[in-house]
Amino acid sequence: MPLTTPPVAPKTLTTLQALGIATLHDLQQTGAVRAFLLLKAAGCTLTLSTLWQLECLCRNLPPHSLDDEQKNALRQALKNHPPVAVFPSKEEMAGWMNEALKQAAQAAALGEIPVGAVVVKNGKLIAAAHNTCVSDCDISRHAEIRALAAAGKALQNYRLDGCDVYITLEPCPMCASALIQARVARVIFGVAEPKSGAAGSVLNLFANPTINPHTAILGGVSEEPCRHILQQFFQQRRQCP
């Protein structure tokens, strides 16, 4: 069943459709709280009445039928929800991930684990880096940390507000913490890291409300090439005498 006006306000309906939430099923899959946050991230000026309306639609309830307890539960869910953002188009994200993959290839050529990262702001490349832990004898020289440091110098600010970071591999806890501390707007990564991933695989620091997170995350962008470069690297290492 498509969402319609009424009950959804015309501007809200148009924005929901642009976000890929065009039917009641889409809204129920997304959830009222996340849909509300996506609308705000898309630039809509909203009151909590829109959240109540979205929740009623999700539950197939009559308008204005939520009681105070239900509204309070939604307020708490809103407070505890991980950061939400509207991400660039698939084509744009794939293009920037390709730049990160070029960095990963440089790491592989040096015998480093092939992970690359780039920092982007307003459609412009700010910094690019790859792992150099082996050559620098420094465990902190992950691609993300190096890219954040280079971007900070380029922008003359350790806080990277409004920046996106593209990483070929899901960040570890060290890098996830640095990304959050830098107040990066969005982190886009390629392939999940099942052993140490801190963006949902082992834990999700970006969703922990106790550390005041600011960064929205999205994984699975250009997943296959990001996985392939890692698999190829480790296969070659296992074949070495």
Short mmCIF file of C-alpha atoms in Angstrom, two decimals:
data_model
loop_
_atom_site.label_atom_id
_atom_site.label_comp_id
_atom_site.label_asym_id
_atom_site.label_seq_id
_atom_site.Cartn_x
_atom_site.Cartn_y
_atom_site.Cartn_z
CA MET A 1 0.00 0.00 0.00
CA PRO A 2 1.56 3.34 -1.02
CA LEU A 3 1.85 6.16 1.49
CA THR A 4 -0.48 9.01 0.61
CA THR A 5 -1.55 12.56 1.47
CA PRO A 6 -3.46 12.54 3.72
CA PRO A 7 -2.49 11.39 6.29
CA VAL A 8 1.17 12.21 5.48
CA ALA A 9 1.91 15.89 4.80
CA PRO A 10 2.87 16.58 1.16
CA LYS A 11 6.47 17.68 1.83
CA THR A 12 7.02 14.80 4.25
CA LEU A 13 5.62 12.35 1.72
CA THR A 14 7.87 13.68 -1.06
CA THR A 15 10.94 13.40 1.17
CA LEU A 16 10.03 9.88 2.29
CA GLN A 17 9.68 8.83 -1.34
CA ALA A 18 13.07 10.35 -2.16
CA LEU A 19 14.50 8.29 0.71
CA GLY A 20 13.05 5.11 -0.77
CA ILE A 21 10.19 4.91 1.73
CA ALA A 22 7.19 4.94 -0.59
CA THR A 23 4.89 2.26 0.83
CA LEU A 24 3.54 1.23 4.20
CA HIS A 25 5.73 -1.87 4.01
CA ASP A 26 8.81 0.33 3.43
CA LEU A 27 7.90 2.42 6.47
CA GLN A 28 7.35 -0.63 8.65
CA GLN A 29 10.68 -2.08 7.53
CA THR A 30 12.45 1.19 8.30
CA GLY A 31 10.63 1.88 11.57
CA ALA A 32 9.01 5.11 12.69
CA VAL A 33 12.01 6.34 14.68
CA ARG A 34 14.58 5.78 11.94
CA ALA A 35 12.22 7.26 9.32
CA PHE A 36 11.75 10.34 11.50
CA LEU A 37 15.53 10.75 11.89
CA LEU A 38 16.07 10.27 8.16
CA LEU A 39 13.54 13.02 7.46
CA LYS A 40 15.43 15.35 9.80
CA ALA A 41 18.74 14.38 8.20
CA ALA A 42 17.22 15.22 4.82
CA GLY A 43 16.51 18.75 6.03
CA CYS A 44 12.87 18.54 7.09
CA THR A 45 11.77 20.67 10.05
CA LEU A 46 9.62 18.37 12.14
CA THR A 47 7.82 18.20 15.45
CA LEU A 48 7.25 15.07 17.47
CA SER A 49 3.73 14.91 16.11
CA THR A 50 5.23 13.56 12.88
CA LEU A 51 6.87 10.76 14.86
CA TRP A 52 3.54 9.91 16.50
CA GLN A 53 1.91 9.87 13.07
CA LEU A 54 4.58 7.59 11.59
CA GLU A 55 4.26 5.20 14.52
CA CYS A 56 0.47 5.04 14.13
CA LEU A 57 0.93 4.23 10.44
CA CYS A 58 3.45 1.49 11.24
CA ARG A 59 1.07 -0.10 13.72
CA ASN A 60 -2.05 0.43 11.61
CA LEU A 61 -3.53 2.50 14.43
CA PRO A 62 -5.93 5.42 14.09
CA PRO A 63 -4.26 8.87 14.07
CA HIS A 64 -3.61 10.48 17.47
CA SER A 65 -4.22 7.18 19.29
CA LEU A 66 -0.87 6.85 21.12
CA ASP A 67 -1.01 7.24 24.89
CA ASP A 68 1.60 8.99 27.05
CA GLU A 69 3.45 5.76 27.82
CA GLN A 70 3.83 4.93 24.13
CA LYS A 71 5.00 8.46 23.35
CA ASN A 72 7.57 8.36 26.15
CA ALA A 73 8.88 5.05 24.82
CA LEU A 74 9.31 6.65 21.39
CA ARG A 75 11.12 9.64 22.91
CA GLN A 76 13.55 7.25 24.61
CA ALA A 77 14.04 5.26 21.41
CA LEU A 78 14.77 8.52 19.61
CA LYS A 79 17.36 9.45 22.23
CA ASN A 80 19.08 6.05 22.08
CA HIS A 81 19.01 5.57 18.32
CA PRO A 82 22.39 5.45 16.54
CA PRO A 83 23.27 8.44 14.35
CA VAL A 84 21.40 8.51 11.05
CA ALA A 85 22.40 10.18 7.78
CA VAL A 86 21.33 10.39 4.19
CA PHE A 87 24.20 8.81 2.26
CA PRO A 88 25.45 9.74 -1.24
CA SER A 89 24.32 7.86 -4.33
CA LYS A 90 25.66 4.35 -4.93
CA GLU A 91 27.67 5.64 -7.88
CA GLU A 92 29.32 8.39 -5.86
CA MET A 93 30.16 6.06 -2.98
CA ALA A 94 31.61 3.47 -5.38
CA GLY A 95 33.79 6.17 -6.92
CA TRP A 96 35.28 7.22 -3.61
CA MET A 97 35.68 3.61 -2.49
CA ASN A 98 37.68 3.02 -5.66
CA GLU A 99 40.10 5.71 -4.44
CA ALA A 100 40.37 3.87 -1.12
CA LEU A 101 41.03 0.63 -3.02
CA LYS A 102 43.93 2.32 -4.83
CA GLN A 103 45.40 3.05 -1.42
CA ALA A 104 44.84 -0.57 -0.34
CA ALA A 105 46.73 -1.74 -3.43
CA GLN A 106 49.67 0.48 -2.45
CA ALA A 107 49.67 -1.15 0.98
CA ALA A 108 49.67 -4.64 -0.56
CA ALA A 109 52.62 -3.74 -2.77
CA LEU A 110 54.57 -2.80 0.37
CA GLY A 111 53.68 -6.04 2.16
CA GLU A 112 51.18 -4.30 4.42
CA ILE A 113 47.67 -5.59 5.05
CA PRO A 114 45.79 -3.95 2.16
CA VAL A 115 43.44 -1.45 3.77
CA GLY A 116 42.91 2.01 2.34
CA ALA A 117 40.97 5.07 3.46
CA VAL A 118 40.07 8.45 2.02
CA VAL A 119 38.53 11.54 3.62
CA VAL A 120 36.04 13.53 1.55
CA LYS A 121 34.33 16.85 2.25
CA ASN A 122 31.79 18.57 0.01
CA GLY A 123 32.68 16.28 -2.85
CA LYS A 124 36.42 17.00 -2.60
CA LEU A 125 39.20 14.59 -1.69
CA ILE A 126 40.90 15.89 1.47
CA ALA A 127 43.24 13.04 2.37
CA ALA A 128 44.13 9.47 1.40
CA ALA A 129 46.17 6.84 3.25
CA HIS A 130 46.87 3.14 3.65
CA ASN A 131 48.24 0.84 6.34
CA THR A 132 51.92 1.29 7.23
CA CYS A 133 52.05 -0.63 10.51
CA VAL A 134 54.82 -2.99 9.37
CA SER A 135 57.12 -0.44 7.76
CA ASP A 136 56.65 2.06 10.60
CA CYS A 137 56.81 -0.58 13.36
CA ASP A 138 53.75 1.15 14.79
CA ILE A 139 50.41 -0.55 15.46
CA SER A 140 48.63 2.81 15.30
CA ARG A 141 49.46 3.36 11.64
CA HIS A 142 46.16 2.05 10.34
CA ALA A 143 44.79 3.61 7.16
CA GLU A 144 42.01 5.41 9.02
CA ILE A 145 44.29 6.98 11.63
CA ARG A 146 46.72 8.18 8.98
CA ALA A 147 43.91 9.58 6.82
CA LEU A 148 42.39 11.43 9.79
CA ALA A 149 45.78 12.94 10.69
CA ALA A 150 46.38 14.08 7.11
CA ALA A 151 42.88 15.54 6.84
CA GLY A 152 43.32 17.38 10.12
CA LYS A 153 46.49 19.02 8.82
CA ALA A 154 44.84 19.87 5.51
CA LEU A 155 41.83 21.47 7.20
CA GLN A 156 43.79 22.84 10.16
CA ASN A 157 41.32 21.28 12.58
CA TYR A 158 41.38 17.99 14.48
CA ARG A 159 37.58 17.91 14.31
CA LEU A 160 36.49 16.83 10.87
CA ASP A 161 32.90 18.07 10.94
CA GLY A 162 31.09 17.44 7.67
CA CYS A 163 33.66 14.94 6.43
CA ASP A 164 33.03 11.45 5.12
CA VAL A 165 35.56 8.64 5.48
CA TYR A 166 35.62 5.72 3.06
CA ILE A 167 37.45 2.61 4.26
CA THR A 168 37.91 -0.68 2.43
CA LEU A 169 37.59 -2.68 5.69
CA GLU A 170 35.29 -2.24 8.68
CA PRO A 171 37.20 -0.20 11.30
CA CYS A 172 38.63 -1.80 14.44
CA PRO A 173 37.85 -0.40 17.93
CA MET A 174 40.91 1.89 17.84
CA CYS A 175 39.96 3.41 14.51
CA ALA A 176 36.25 3.55 15.29
CA SER A 177 37.03 5.54 18.43
CA ALA A 178 39.22 7.95 16.47
CA LEU A 179 36.53 8.42 13.83
CA ILE A 180 33.97 9.21 16.51
CA GLN A 181 36.33 11.58 18.33
CA ALA A 182 37.01 13.38 15.06
CA ARG A 183 33.23 13.89 14.68
CA VAL A 184 33.26 12.53 11.16
CA ALA A 185 29.78 12.81 9.68
CA ARG A 186 29.63 9.50 7.82
CA VAL A 187 31.77 6.37 7.64
CA ILE A 188 31.35 4.14 4.59
CA PHE A 189 33.21 0.85 4.59
CA GLY A 190 33.56 -2.00 2.13
CA VAL A 191 33.82 -5.41 3.74
CA ALA A 192 33.02 -6.52 7.28
CA GLU A 193 35.77 -7.61 9.69
CA PRO A 194 34.33 -10.56 11.65
CA LYS A 195 37.26 -10.75 14.09
CA SER A 196 37.60 -7.15 15.25
CA GLY A 197 35.03 -5.01 13.46
CA ALA A 198 33.69 -2.22 15.66
CA ALA A 199 30.92 -1.07 13.33
CA GLY A 200 28.60 -3.98 13.95
CA SER A 201 30.52 -7.23 13.43
CA VAL A 202 31.95 -7.72 16.94
CA LEU A 203 30.60 -4.57 18.58
CA ASN A 204 29.22 -1.25 17.37
CA LEU A 205 30.89 1.73 18.99
CA PHE A 206 29.05 4.04 16.61
CA ALA A 207 25.74 2.99 18.20
CA ASN A 208 26.82 3.31 21.83
CA PRO A 209 24.93 6.26 23.35
CA THR A 210 27.24 6.42 26.39
CA ILE A 211 30.11 7.78 24.26
CA ASN A 212 28.06 10.52 22.59
CA PRO A 213 28.37 9.22 19.03
CA HIS A 214 28.15 11.62 16.09
CA THR A 215 28.92 9.37 13.13
CA ALA A 216 26.53 7.44 10.89
CA ILE A 217 27.85 4.24 9.29
CA LEU A 218 27.14 2.23 6.15
CA GLY A 219 28.83 -1.01 5.19
CA GLY A 220 28.88 -3.21 2.11
CA VAL A 221 29.88 -0.53 -0.42
CA SER A 222 32.00 -2.11 -3.21
CA GLU A 223 32.12 -5.15 -0.96
CA GLU A 224 33.44 -7.67 -3.48
CA PRO A 225 36.55 -5.77 -4.65
CA CYS A 226 37.33 -4.86 -1.04
CA ARG A 227 37.09 -8.52 -0.06
CA HIS A 228 39.06 -9.69 -3.09
CA ILE A 229 42.13 -7.56 -2.40
CA LEU A 230 42.33 -8.92 1.15
CA GLN A 231 41.81 -12.54 0.11
CA GLN A 232 44.41 -12.24 -2.63
CA PHE A 233 46.95 -10.75 -0.22
CA PHE A 234 46.56 -13.49 2.39
CA GLN A 235 46.55 -16.26 -0.22
CA GLN A 236 49.87 -14.99 -1.53
CA ARG A 237 51.30 -14.85 1.98
CA ARG A 238 50.25 -18.44 2.70
CA GLN A 239 51.98 -19.58 -0.50
CA CYS A 240 55.28 -17.96 0.45
CA PRO A 241 57.89 -20.40 1.91
#
